[in-house]
Amino acid sequence: MSDQYRVQNPATNEVVETFDFITDAELSSALDRADEAFTQWREVSFDDRAKLLREIALLFDAKRPELTRIIAEEMGKPLDQGEGELDDVVSIFNYYAEHGAALSADEPIEHTGGEAVIRKVPIGVIVGVMPWNFPYYQVARFIAPTLMAGNTVLLKHAEICPRSAEAIQAIVDEACAKTGAPTGIFTNIRATHDQVADLLADIRVQGVSLTGSERAGRAVAATAGQNLKKALLELGGTDAYIVLDTDDVEAAADTAWGKRLANTGQACTSNKRIIVMDDIYDDFVDAMVRRAKDFTQGDPFNPQKGHFYPLSSRGAAETLRDQVRKAVEEGATLHVGGELTGEGAYFTPAVLTDVPVGSESYQAEFFGPVAEIYKVASDDEAIELANNCNYGLGGAVFSQDEERAKKVANRVVTGMIHVNIPQARGPELPFGGVKNSGFGRELGSLGMDEFVNKQRYYVAD
């Protein structure tokens, strides 16, 4: 963790603004308000909760120019990709506004002798620890179902995202004022890790949702477990992206490269291990190298086709450079890229092959524009390689023979797997992983079930 919350432009490495941590007294007051707000919010009807979520969606939509510029400066996201992120945010809030009541409906239990149902009852204050790579989307997929279920939220955002966190707070506050929702149902807290641990020890806090690194997940899970609190963890991955065959290598490379460069490669579900059949491998690698060479440094505030953008911070770029160097030391071949340029966080897109299977680099998550490509000779070998990792978040399998692709996909061990598409998107589609990628699910019907008491309710005849 940094020694302060700050806006530090990754294009220049300039610290633009700094923010103080929340004091213990301020944090105590925020928790008091959240707990008091819960006693009111839990009694509010689903229709009225839906009104709040719809208003939040409208405000996110209306404030696009301001919101996209905030994250372009905070973490380097180009304006057009910021627009895409806001599309997802708006759809998430509208989805839970429309479907939240039905997803939270009582579930009858067949039983002789009385009326028995499972009720989904809100449980209290939930802490969210959110990452910087999708500053609005990650928060939306946590708070939309959590608020719709009747809980209240304390948000600890990433240290490099203080302005986007404040913008979210302002939107929720404005929506509450317009709809009459109680103040205190959502509070942004610039907390330290120790303060988060203190929150999880408080009996009024009933759960925590974290999206972040495996190390952060282990720490939060240990604290949550010690205090018997529900935890939802999304901890990244090294997703396998299997290309079994293609009659158009250039098109296949376009699709793979577009997925790998999205968000400058800083996505948990990016195609971090690209597994390609040997008969098309050489042509595929050549195509990927050409694309890496063709990309040029761009400005997040003026996005153009064929540009790459800075990573979230100079430190992140230096870490990625060191990872690439280590992979080469372990035997990998670096075909192109892998260099820092200037004083900011620009990192030239890289293509790696021959990373030794089972090495430290093989198990590592390269969180940036690095395409790792592996050669296999059979479907079984592709499946074995895909499953030979510590993570299990998402993945994809491509083939002109859909049945062949489906057979391979059926044997890949992940929380999400796709056939002939890099990744399906939509608020109705649950998101989450297995193994070291964490546990629990966000979005869809499963997202509504994470922070509720599934209470057995029985009325005798």
Tab-separated table of C-alpha atoms in Angstrom:
chain	number	residue	atom	x	y	z
A	1	MET	CA	0.000	0.000	0.000
A	2	SER	CA	1.173	3.519	-0.743
A	3	ASP	CA	1.832	5.956	2.075
A	4	GLN	CA	-1.044	8.099	0.764
A	5	TYR	CA	-4.040	8.232	-1.508
A	6	ARG	CA	-3.045	10.250	-4.539
A	7	VAL	CA	-3.727	11.038	-8.177
A	8	GLN	CA	-0.485	10.223	-9.978
A	9	ASN	CA	-0.754	10.595	-13.752
A	10	PRO	CA	0.815	7.402	-15.166
A	11	ALA	CA	1.599	9.086	-18.481
A	12	THR	CA	4.040	11.456	-16.756
A	13	ASN	CA	4.480	9.987	-13.255
A	14	GLU	CA	3.473	13.412	-11.891
A	15	VAL	CA	1.680	13.448	-8.527
A	16	VAL	CA	-1.285	15.726	-9.234
A	17	GLU	CA	-3.057	15.644	-5.859
A	18	THR	CA	-2.789	13.849	-2.541
A	19	PHE	CA	-5.473	12.879	-0.040
A	20	ASP	CA	-5.344	12.100	3.667
A	21	PHE	CA	-6.261	8.734	5.109
A	22	ILE	CA	-9.501	8.656	7.058
A	23	THR	CA	-8.981	9.101	10.794
A	24	ASP	CA	-10.090	6.427	13.238
A	25	ALA	CA	-12.741	8.806	14.555
A	26	GLU	CA	-14.055	9.506	11.055
A	27	LEU	CA	-14.105	5.790	10.280
A	28	SER	CA	-16.036	5.062	13.478
A	29	SER	CA	-18.565	7.722	12.536
A	30	ALA	CA	-18.921	6.289	9.010
A	31	LEU	CA	-19.607	2.840	10.438
A	32	ASP	CA	-22.161	4.284	12.866
A	33	ARG	CA	-23.985	5.956	9.957
A	34	ALA	CA	-23.877	2.822	7.812
A	35	ASP	CA	-25.275	0.702	10.623
A	36	GLU	CA	-28.025	3.230	11.365
A	37	ALA	CA	-28.859	3.506	7.672
A	38	PHE	CA	-29.174	-0.286	7.493
A	39	THR	CA	-31.992	-0.276	10.048
A	40	GLN	CA	-33.930	1.971	7.647
A	41	TRP	CA	-32.789	0.620	4.276
A	42	ARG	CA	-33.619	-2.991	5.082
A	43	GLU	CA	-37.263	-1.945	5.485
A	44	VAL	CA	-37.448	-0.121	2.149
A	45	SER	CA	-39.399	-1.896	-0.605
A	46	PHE	CA	-37.699	-3.396	-3.622
A	47	ASP	CA	-39.540	-0.880	-5.788
A	48	ASP	CA	-37.992	2.004	-3.887
A	49	ARG	CA	-34.549	0.388	-3.912
A	50	ALA	CA	-34.944	-0.015	-7.678
A	51	LYS	CA	-35.705	3.701	-7.995
A	52	LEU	CA	-32.370	4.474	-6.357
A	53	LEU	CA	-30.457	2.138	-8.675
A	54	ARG	CA	-32.129	3.577	-11.763
A	55	GLU	CA	-31.251	7.085	-10.632
A	56	ILE	CA	-27.627	6.036	-10.068
A	57	ALA	CA	-27.568	4.609	-13.606
A	58	LEU	CA	-28.939	7.860	-15.027
A	59	LEU	CA	-26.317	9.910	-13.209
A	60	PHE	CA	-23.434	7.719	-14.367
A	61	ASP	CA	-24.745	8.083	-17.902
A	62	ALA	CA	-25.122	11.858	-17.631
A	63	LYS	CA	-21.652	12.450	-16.159
A	64	ARG	CA	-19.649	10.491	-18.749
A	65	PRO	CA	-17.277	13.308	-19.845
A	66	GLU	CA	-16.215	14.041	-16.283
A	67	LEU	CA	-15.980	10.396	-15.222
A	68	THR	CA	-13.914	9.204	-18.182
A	69	ARG	CA	-11.417	12.054	-17.780
A	70	ILE	CA	-10.968	11.256	-14.089
A	71	ILE	CA	-9.804	7.698	-14.725
A	72	ALA	CA	-7.746	8.685	-17.782
A	73	GLU	CA	-5.617	10.744	-15.406
A	74	GLU	CA	-5.800	8.395	-12.421
A	75	MET	CA	-4.862	5.098	-14.055
A	76	GLY	CA	-4.334	5.798	-17.754
A	77	LYS	CA	-7.523	4.382	-19.261
A	78	PRO	CA	-8.140	5.883	-22.725
A	79	LEU	CA	-11.373	7.853	-23.005
A	80	ASP	CA	-13.032	5.431	-25.423
A	81	GLN	CA	-12.396	2.468	-23.123
A	82	GLY	CA	-13.690	4.577	-20.228
A	83	GLU	CA	-16.908	4.992	-22.207
A	84	GLY	CA	-17.137	1.238	-22.573
A	85	GLU	CA	-16.660	0.782	-18.851
A	86	LEU	CA	-19.490	3.206	-18.153
A	87	ASP	CA	-21.744	1.277	-20.549
A	88	ASP	CA	-21.252	-1.740	-18.287
A	89	VAL	CA	-21.874	0.314	-15.143
A	90	VAL	CA	-25.179	1.677	-16.423
A	91	SER	CA	-26.335	-1.769	-17.521
A	92	ILE	CA	-25.462	-3.322	-14.136
A	93	PHE	CA	-27.483	-0.824	-12.098
A	94	ASN	CA	-30.424	-1.079	-14.490
A	95	TYR	CA	-30.264	-4.878	-14.474
A	96	TYR	CA	-30.557	-5.135	-10.697
A	97	ALA	CA	-33.209	-2.414	-10.618
A	98	GLU	CA	-35.292	-4.478	-13.027
A	99	HIS	CA	-34.573	-7.990	-11.781
A	100	GLY	CA	-33.510	-7.580	-8.150
A	101	ALA	CA	-36.954	-8.147	-6.662
A	102	ALA	CA	-37.511	-11.359	-8.610
A	103	LEU	CA	-34.006	-12.614	-7.791
A	104	SER	CA	-34.714	-11.963	-4.097
A	105	ALA	CA	-38.139	-13.623	-4.031
A	106	ASP	CA	-38.995	-16.249	-1.425
A	107	GLU	CA	-38.289	-19.821	-2.525
A	108	PRO	CA	-41.037	-22.243	-1.433
A	109	ILE	CA	-40.031	-25.569	0.127
A	110	GLU	CA	-42.250	-28.572	-0.411
A	111	HIS	CA	-43.212	-29.671	3.075
A	112	THR	CA	-46.206	-31.318	4.709
A	113	GLY	CA	-47.580	-29.630	7.800
A	114	GLY	CA	-46.947	-25.933	7.266
A	115	GLU	CA	-45.734	-23.131	5.045
A	116	ALA	CA	-41.965	-23.242	4.521
A	117	VAL	CA	-39.881	-20.863	2.436
A	118	ILE	CA	-36.308	-19.697	2.058
A	119	ARG	CA	-36.162	-15.920	2.454
A	120	LYS	CA	-33.245	-13.783	1.315
A	121	VAL	CA	-32.792	-11.296	4.121
A	122	PRO	CA	-30.213	-8.459	4.135
A	123	ILE	CA	-27.468	-8.934	6.701
A	124	GLY	CA	-25.972	-5.501	7.432
A	125	VAL	CA	-22.896	-3.444	6.620
A	126	ILE	CA	-20.660	-4.876	3.892
A	127	VAL	CA	-17.099	-3.680	3.265
A	128	GLY	CA	-15.838	-3.499	-0.314
A	129	VAL	CA	-12.120	-3.428	-1.150
A	130	MET	CA	-11.924	-2.526	-4.817
A	131	PRO	CA	-9.086	-2.341	-7.394
A	132	TRP	CA	-7.919	0.358	-9.780
A	133	ASN	CA	-8.149	-1.394	-13.151
A	134	PHE	CA	-11.886	-0.784	-13.639
A	135	PRO	CA	-12.563	1.992	-11.119
A	136	TYR	CA	-16.323	2.284	-11.785
A	137	TYR	CA	-17.256	-1.163	-13.099
A	138	GLN	CA	-15.718	-3.104	-10.217
A	139	VAL	CA	-17.579	-0.954	-7.704
A	140	ALA	CA	-20.859	-1.191	-9.623
A	141	ARG	CA	-20.887	-4.969	-9.744
A	142	PHE	CA	-20.313	-5.029	-5.976
A	143	ILE	CA	-22.659	-2.311	-4.753
A	144	ALA	CA	-25.622	-2.725	-7.140
A	145	PRO	CA	-26.706	-6.174	-5.871
A	146	THR	CA	-25.535	-5.430	-2.327
A	147	LEU	CA	-27.680	-2.298	-2.052
A	148	MET	CA	-30.593	-3.899	-3.892
A	149	ALA	CA	-30.554	-6.726	-1.342
A	150	GLY	CA	-31.007	-4.153	1.453
A	151	ASN	CA	-27.479	-3.974	2.823
A	152	THR	CA	-25.313	-0.885	3.274
A	153	VAL	CA	-21.755	-0.389	2.045
A	154	LEU	CA	-18.393	0.987	3.151
A	155	LEU	CA	-16.058	1.261	0.144
A	156	LYS	CA	-12.263	1.224	0.381
A	157	HIS	CA	-11.095	1.973	-3.147
A	158	ALA	CA	-7.551	1.674	-4.488
A	159	GLU	CA	-5.080	4.281	-3.270
A	160	ILE	CA	-4.605	5.606	-6.825
A	161	CYS	CA	-8.343	6.105	-7.408
A	162	PRO	CA	-9.406	8.787	-4.896
A	163	ARG	CA	-11.172	11.038	-7.409
A	164	SER	CA	-13.192	8.264	-9.032
A	165	ALA	CA	-14.157	7.046	-5.553
A	166	GLU	CA	-15.310	10.568	-4.658
A	167	ALA	CA	-17.245	10.765	-7.920
A	168	ILE	CA	-19.080	7.546	-7.062
A	169	GLN	CA	-19.875	8.950	-3.615
A	170	ALA	CA	-21.271	12.148	-5.162
A	171	ILE	CA	-23.454	10.158	-7.568
A	172	VAL	CA	-24.909	7.951	-4.823
A	173	ASP	CA	-25.482	10.974	-2.581
A	174	GLU	CA	-27.316	12.808	-5.362
A	175	ALA	CA	-29.396	9.737	-6.159
A	176	CYS	CA	-30.299	9.304	-2.477
A	177	ALA	CA	-31.385	12.944	-2.262
A	178	LYS	CA	-33.572	12.593	-5.359
A	179	THR	CA	-35.212	9.322	-4.292
A	180	GLY	CA	-35.412	9.786	-0.526
A	181	ALA	CA	-33.066	6.919	0.289
A	182	PRO	CA	-31.384	7.226	3.691
A	183	THR	CA	-27.972	8.859	3.828
A	184	GLY	CA	-25.211	6.550	4.940
A	185	ILE	CA	-26.130	3.548	2.779
A	186	PHE	CA	-22.876	4.090	0.844
A	187	THR	CA	-19.704	5.685	2.202
A	188	ASN	CA	-16.311	6.008	0.544
A	189	ILE	CA	-13.547	5.549	3.123
A	190	ARG	CA	-9.868	6.253	2.424
A	191	ALA	CA	-8.845	3.568	4.873
A	192	THR	CA	-5.561	1.831	5.603
A	193	HIS	CA	-5.289	-1.943	5.549
A	194	ASP	CA	-5.161	-1.962	9.338
A	195	GLN	CA	-8.386	0.029	9.455
A	196	VAL	CA	-10.052	-2.482	7.129
A	197	ALA	CA	-8.983	-5.232	9.521
A	198	ASP	CA	-10.527	-3.252	12.396
A	199	LEU	CA	-13.784	-2.969	10.445
A	200	LEU	CA	-13.931	-6.710	9.904
A	201	ALA	CA	-13.527	-7.215	13.637
A	202	ASP	CA	-16.591	-5.065	14.348
A	203	ILE	CA	-19.759	-7.078	14.944
A	204	ARG	CA	-21.827	-4.662	12.845
A	205	VAL	CA	-19.862	-5.526	9.702
A	206	GLN	CA	-21.196	-8.734	8.193
A	207	GLY	CA	-19.022	-9.350	5.166
A	208	VAL	CA	-16.312	-8.217	2.791
A	209	SER	CA	-15.927	-8.294	-0.978
A	210	LEU	CA	-12.399	-7.938	-2.356
A	211	THR	CA	-11.125	-7.804	-5.902
A	212	GLY	CA	-7.362	-7.680	-6.003
A	213	SER	CA	-4.154	-9.646	-5.790
A	214	GLU	CA	-3.789	-13.139	-4.402
A	215	ARG	CA	-1.681	-11.704	-1.548
A	216	ALA	CA	-4.410	-9.214	-0.638
A	217	GLY	CA	-7.014	-11.959	-0.843
A	218	ARG	CA	-5.127	-14.189	1.542
A	219	ALA	CA	-4.789	-11.354	4.051
A	220	VAL	CA	-8.442	-10.335	3.892
A	221	ALA	CA	-9.672	-13.934	3.937
A	222	ALA	CA	-7.571	-14.638	7.048
A	223	THR	CA	-8.976	-11.599	8.846
A	224	ALA	CA	-12.536	-12.386	7.743
A	225	GLY	CA	-12.171	-15.992	8.841
A	226	GLN	CA	-10.748	-15.013	12.212
A	227	ASN	CA	-13.798	-12.809	12.741
A	228	LEU	CA	-16.289	-15.261	11.187
A	229	LYS	CA	-17.306	-12.872	8.410
A	230	LYS	CA	-18.500	-13.805	4.940
A	231	ALA	CA	-15.898	-13.094	2.235
A	232	LEU	CA	-16.130	-12.887	-1.539
A	233	LEU	CA	-12.763	-12.906	-3.314
A	234	GLU	CA	-11.854	-12.293	-6.960
A	235	LEU	CA	-8.078	-12.604	-7.166
A	236	GLY	CA	-7.060	-12.577	-10.790
A	237	GLY	CA	-5.902	-15.289	-13.120
A	238	THR	CA	-3.700	-16.547	-15.917
A	239	ASP	CA	-6.523	-17.411	-18.276
A	240	ALA	CA	-5.898	-19.975	-21.006
A	241	TYR	CA	-6.909	-18.972	-24.528
A	242	ILE	CA	-6.816	-22.069	-26.720
A	243	VAL	CA	-6.690	-21.826	-30.523
A	244	LEU	CA	-7.277	-25.344	-31.852
A	245	ASP	CA	-7.519	-24.445	-35.541
A	246	THR	CA	-8.311	-21.615	-37.913
A	247	ASP	CA	-8.441	-21.006	-41.652
A	248	ASP	CA	-7.504	-17.339	-41.090
A	249	VAL	CA	-4.480	-16.882	-38.844
A	250	GLU	CA	-4.507	-13.108	-39.297
A	251	ALA	CA	-8.094	-12.838	-38.074
A	252	ALA	CA	-7.347	-15.172	-35.151
A	253	ALA	CA	-4.357	-13.015	-34.205
A	254	ASP	CA	-6.463	-9.859	-34.451
A	255	THR	CA	-8.976	-11.302	-31.995
A	256	ALA	CA	-6.316	-12.553	-29.592
A	257	TRP	CA	-4.324	-9.307	-29.734
A	258	GLY	CA	-7.399	-7.163	-29.207
A	259	LYS	CA	-8.292	-9.151	-26.117
A	260	ARG	CA	-4.735	-9.032	-24.738
A	261	LEU	CA	-4.348	-5.259	-25.230
A	262	ALA	CA	-7.758	-4.318	-23.806
A	263	ASN	CA	-7.278	-2.085	-20.753
A	264	THR	CA	-3.551	-2.206	-21.554
A	265	GLY	CA	-3.579	-5.866	-20.565
A	266	GLN	CA	-4.649	-5.005	-17.014
A	267	ALA	CA	-7.668	-7.287	-16.719
A	268	CYS	CA	-8.093	-10.355	-14.545
A	269	THR	CA	-9.731	-12.213	-17.447
A	270	SER	CA	-7.198	-11.205	-20.076
A	271	ASN	CA	-5.870	-14.036	-22.265
A	272	LYS	CA	-2.590	-14.347	-20.418
A	273	ARG	CA	-1.640	-17.821	-21.729
A	274	ILE	CA	-2.354	-18.254	-25.438
A	275	ILE	CA	-2.173	-21.945	-26.366
A	276	VAL	CA	-1.893	-22.676	-30.094
A	277	MET	CA	-1.779	-25.894	-32.124
A	278	ASP	CA	1.598	-26.641	-33.689
A	279	ASP	CA	0.410	-26.565	-37.322
A	280	ILE	CA	-0.537	-22.870	-37.066
A	281	TYR	CA	1.805	-21.858	-34.245
A	282	ASP	CA	4.637	-20.272	-36.233
A	283	ASP	CA	2.305	-18.194	-38.393
A	284	PHE	CA	0.327	-17.141	-35.328
A	285	VAL	CA	3.437	-16.015	-33.420
A	286	ASP	CA	4.653	-14.059	-36.462
A	287	ALA	CA	1.269	-12.327	-36.710
A	288	MET	CA	1.282	-11.397	-33.022
A	289	VAL	CA	4.841	-10.033	-33.237
A	290	ARG	CA	3.895	-7.850	-36.200
A	291	ARG	CA	0.960	-6.427	-34.285
A	292	ALA	CA	3.129	-5.665	-31.274
A	293	LYS	CA	5.629	-3.846	-33.483
A	294	ASP	CA	2.879	-1.844	-35.192
A	295	PHE	CA	1.454	-0.417	-31.961
A	296	THR	CA	2.689	3.037	-30.997
A	297	GLN	CA	2.566	5.048	-27.788
A	298	GLY	CA	-0.680	6.960	-27.337
A	299	ASP	CA	-2.377	9.575	-25.199
A	300	PRO	CA	-5.281	8.362	-23.015
A	301	PHE	CA	-6.998	11.715	-23.625
A	302	ASN	CA	-6.767	11.296	-27.414
A	303	PRO	CA	-7.179	7.572	-28.138
A	304	GLN	CA	-6.380	6.284	-31.610
A	305	LYS	CA	-6.438	2.907	-33.303
A	306	GLY	CA	-3.117	1.107	-32.987
A	307	HIS	CA	-2.016	2.930	-29.839
A	308	PHE	CA	-0.954	1.500	-26.511
A	309	TYR	CA	-1.339	3.382	-23.244
A	310	PRO	CA	0.447	3.616	-19.897
A	311	LEU	CA	0.035	1.047	-17.186
A	312	SER	CA	-1.579	2.199	-13.955
A	313	SER	CA	1.695	3.375	-12.391
A	314	ARG	CA	5.426	3.522	-12.906
A	315	GLY	CA	5.794	0.875	-10.225
A	316	ALA	CA	3.441	-1.486	-12.070
A	317	ALA	CA	5.415	-0.994	-15.283
A	318	GLU	CA	8.718	-1.676	-13.542
A	319	THR	CA	7.304	-4.841	-11.973
A	320	LEU	CA	6.133	-6.078	-15.371
A	321	ARG	CA	9.524	-5.322	-16.927
A	322	ASP	CA	11.226	-7.316	-14.164
A	323	GLN	CA	8.820	-10.229	-14.713
A	324	VAL	CA	9.637	-10.327	-18.416
A	325	ARG	CA	13.361	-10.220	-17.684
A	326	LYS	CA	13.020	-13.085	-15.214
A	327	ALA	CA	11.080	-15.147	-17.760
A	328	VAL	CA	13.897	-14.659	-20.268
A	329	GLU	CA	16.465	-15.665	-17.633
A	330	GLU	CA	14.436	-18.838	-17.062
A	331	GLY	CA	14.542	-19.711	-20.772
A	332	ALA	CA	11.725	-17.788	-22.469
A	333	THR	CA	12.167	-16.013	-25.801
A	334	LEU	CA	11.258	-12.324	-25.969
A	335	HIS	CA	10.392	-11.531	-29.604
A	336	VAL	CA	9.497	-7.865	-29.221
A	337	GLY	CA	8.755	-5.179	-26.632
A	338	GLY	CA	9.094	-5.373	-22.895
A	339	GLU	CA	10.720	-1.965	-22.468
A	340	LEU	CA	9.880	1.123	-20.432
A	341	THR	CA	9.793	4.433	-22.289
A	342	GLY	CA	10.105	7.875	-20.704
A	343	GLU	CA	9.432	8.746	-17.081
A	344	GLY	CA	5.859	7.484	-16.990
A	345	ALA	CA	4.340	4.011	-17.059
A	346	TYR	CA	4.493	3.242	-20.783
A	347	PHE	CA	5.550	-0.356	-21.454
A	348	THR	CA	6.031	-1.527	-25.037
A	349	PRO	CA	3.759	-4.484	-25.920
A	350	ALA	CA	5.650	-7.756	-25.716
A	351	VAL	CA	5.423	-11.273	-27.132
A	352	LEU	CA	6.950	-14.142	-25.148
A	353	THR	CA	7.307	-17.775	-26.182
A	354	ASP	CA	8.987	-20.824	-24.657
A	355	VAL	CA	8.244	-19.842	-21.057
A	356	PRO	CA	9.271	-23.039	-19.216
A	357	VAL	CA	6.175	-24.867	-17.997
A	358	GLY	CA	6.212	-25.095	-14.210
A	359	SER	CA	8.684	-22.245	-13.756
A	360	GLU	CA	8.040	-19.292	-11.482
A	361	SER	CA	7.352	-17.129	-14.535
A	362	TYR	CA	4.891	-19.683	-15.902
A	363	GLN	CA	2.798	-19.476	-12.743
A	364	ALA	CA	3.000	-15.657	-12.538
A	365	GLU	CA	0.276	-13.287	-13.673
A	366	PHE	CA	1.650	-10.777	-16.197
A	367	PHE	CA	-0.668	-7.837	-15.544
A	368	GLY	CA	-0.017	-5.817	-18.670
A	369	PRO	CA	0.486	-6.052	-22.455
A	370	VAL	CA	2.504	-9.270	-22.590
A	371	ALA	CA	1.302	-12.093	-24.843
A	372	GLU	CA	2.608	-15.487	-23.668
A	373	ILE	CA	2.204	-18.041	-26.466
A	374	TYR	CA	2.558	-21.815	-26.021
A	375	LYS	CA	2.724	-24.584	-28.647
A	376	VAL	CA	0.829	-27.870	-28.254
A	377	ALA	CA	0.357	-30.899	-30.519
A	378	SER	CA	-3.014	-32.261	-29.397
A	379	ASP	CA	-6.279	-31.364	-27.699
A	380	ASP	CA	-5.255	-33.377	-24.634
A	381	GLU	CA	-1.971	-31.464	-24.400
A	382	ALA	CA	-3.848	-28.156	-24.675
A	383	ILE	CA	-6.190	-29.161	-21.856
A	384	GLU	CA	-3.328	-30.356	-19.655
A	385	LEU	CA	-1.467	-27.084	-20.163
A	386	ALA	CA	-4.595	-24.991	-19.569
A	387	ASN	CA	-5.266	-26.707	-16.250
A	388	ASN	CA	-1.631	-26.680	-15.135
A	389	CYS	CA	-1.812	-23.410	-13.232
A	390	ASN	CA	-2.574	-22.075	-9.791
A	391	TYR	CA	-5.489	-19.954	-10.999
A	392	GLY	CA	-8.897	-20.772	-12.424
A	393	LEU	CA	-10.812	-17.645	-13.380
A	394	GLY	CA	-11.841	-17.692	-17.048
A	395	GLY	CA	-10.741	-18.901	-20.434
A	396	ALA	CA	-11.724	-19.508	-24.035
A	397	VAL	CA	-11.470	-22.213	-26.680
A	398	PHE	CA	-11.563	-21.536	-30.437
A	399	SER	CA	-12.183	-23.958	-33.289
A	400	GLN	CA	-14.020	-24.030	-36.603
A	401	ASP	CA	-15.460	-27.309	-35.288
A	402	GLU	CA	-17.766	-26.163	-32.488
A	403	GLU	CA	-18.191	-29.668	-31.065
A	404	ARG	CA	-14.426	-30.068	-30.820
A	405	ALA	CA	-14.144	-26.742	-29.013
A	406	LYS	CA	-16.950	-27.656	-26.627
A	407	LYS	CA	-15.317	-30.978	-25.758
A	408	VAL	CA	-12.093	-29.178	-24.874
A	409	ALA	CA	-13.907	-26.428	-22.964
A	410	ASN	CA	-15.768	-29.043	-20.903
A	411	ARG	CA	-12.437	-30.200	-19.451
A	412	VAL	CA	-10.954	-26.788	-18.577
A	413	VAL	CA	-11.137	-26.106	-14.815
A	414	THR	CA	-12.225	-22.496	-14.372
A	415	GLY	CA	-15.112	-20.473	-12.997
A	416	MET	CA	-15.939	-19.238	-16.510
A	417	ILE	CA	-15.216	-20.812	-19.894
A	418	HIS	CA	-16.139	-19.619	-23.385
A	419	VAL	CA	-16.365	-21.184	-26.819
A	420	ASN	CA	-15.459	-19.170	-29.925
A	421	ILE	CA	-15.555	-15.813	-28.126
A	422	PRO	CA	-12.826	-14.255	-25.960
A	423	GLN	CA	-15.270	-13.348	-23.187
A	424	ALA	CA	-19.026	-12.932	-23.008
A	425	ARG	CA	-20.225	-9.817	-21.184
A	426	GLY	CA	-23.465	-8.847	-19.507
A	427	PRO	CA	-24.766	-8.071	-16.017
A	428	GLU	CA	-26.819	-11.265	-16.070
A	429	LEU	CA	-23.688	-13.458	-16.414
A	430	PRO	CA	-22.108	-14.540	-13.086
A	431	PHE	CA	-18.403	-13.740	-12.645
A	432	GLY	CA	-15.896	-15.586	-10.459
A	433	GLY	CA	-13.287	-18.297	-10.291
A	434	VAL	CA	-11.863	-21.356	-8.561
A	435	LYS	CA	-8.456	-22.363	-7.171
A	436	ASN	CA	-6.309	-19.319	-6.335
A	437	SER	CA	-8.621	-17.058	-8.320
A	438	GLY	CA	-10.850	-16.899	-5.259
A	439	PHE	CA	-14.391	-17.891	-4.401
A	440	GLY	CA	-17.894	-16.512	-4.590
A	441	ARG	CA	-19.673	-14.960	-7.555
A	442	GLU	CA	-20.572	-11.459	-8.674
A	443	LEU	CA	-23.257	-10.388	-11.164
A	444	GLY	CA	-26.324	-12.285	-12.324
A	445	SER	CA	-28.575	-14.174	-9.971
A	446	LEU	CA	-25.596	-15.463	-7.984
A	447	GLY	CA	-24.465	-11.921	-7.237
A	448	MET	CA	-27.720	-11.264	-5.383
A	449	ASP	CA	-27.163	-14.290	-3.146
A	450	GLU	CA	-23.703	-13.512	-1.781
A	451	PHE	CA	-24.578	-11.099	1.027
A	452	VAL	CA	-27.966	-12.269	2.244
A	453	ASN	CA	-29.184	-14.502	5.039
A	454	LYS	CA	-30.929	-17.424	3.354
A	455	GLN	CA	-33.332	-17.782	6.205
A	456	ARG	CA	-35.681	-20.728	6.673
A	457	TYR	CA	-39.088	-19.245	7.441
A	458	TYR	CA	-41.763	-21.610	8.690
A	459	VAL	CA	-45.411	-21.009	9.576
A	460	ALA	CA	-47.335	-23.914	11.118
A	461	ASP	CA	-50.772	-24.916	9.846
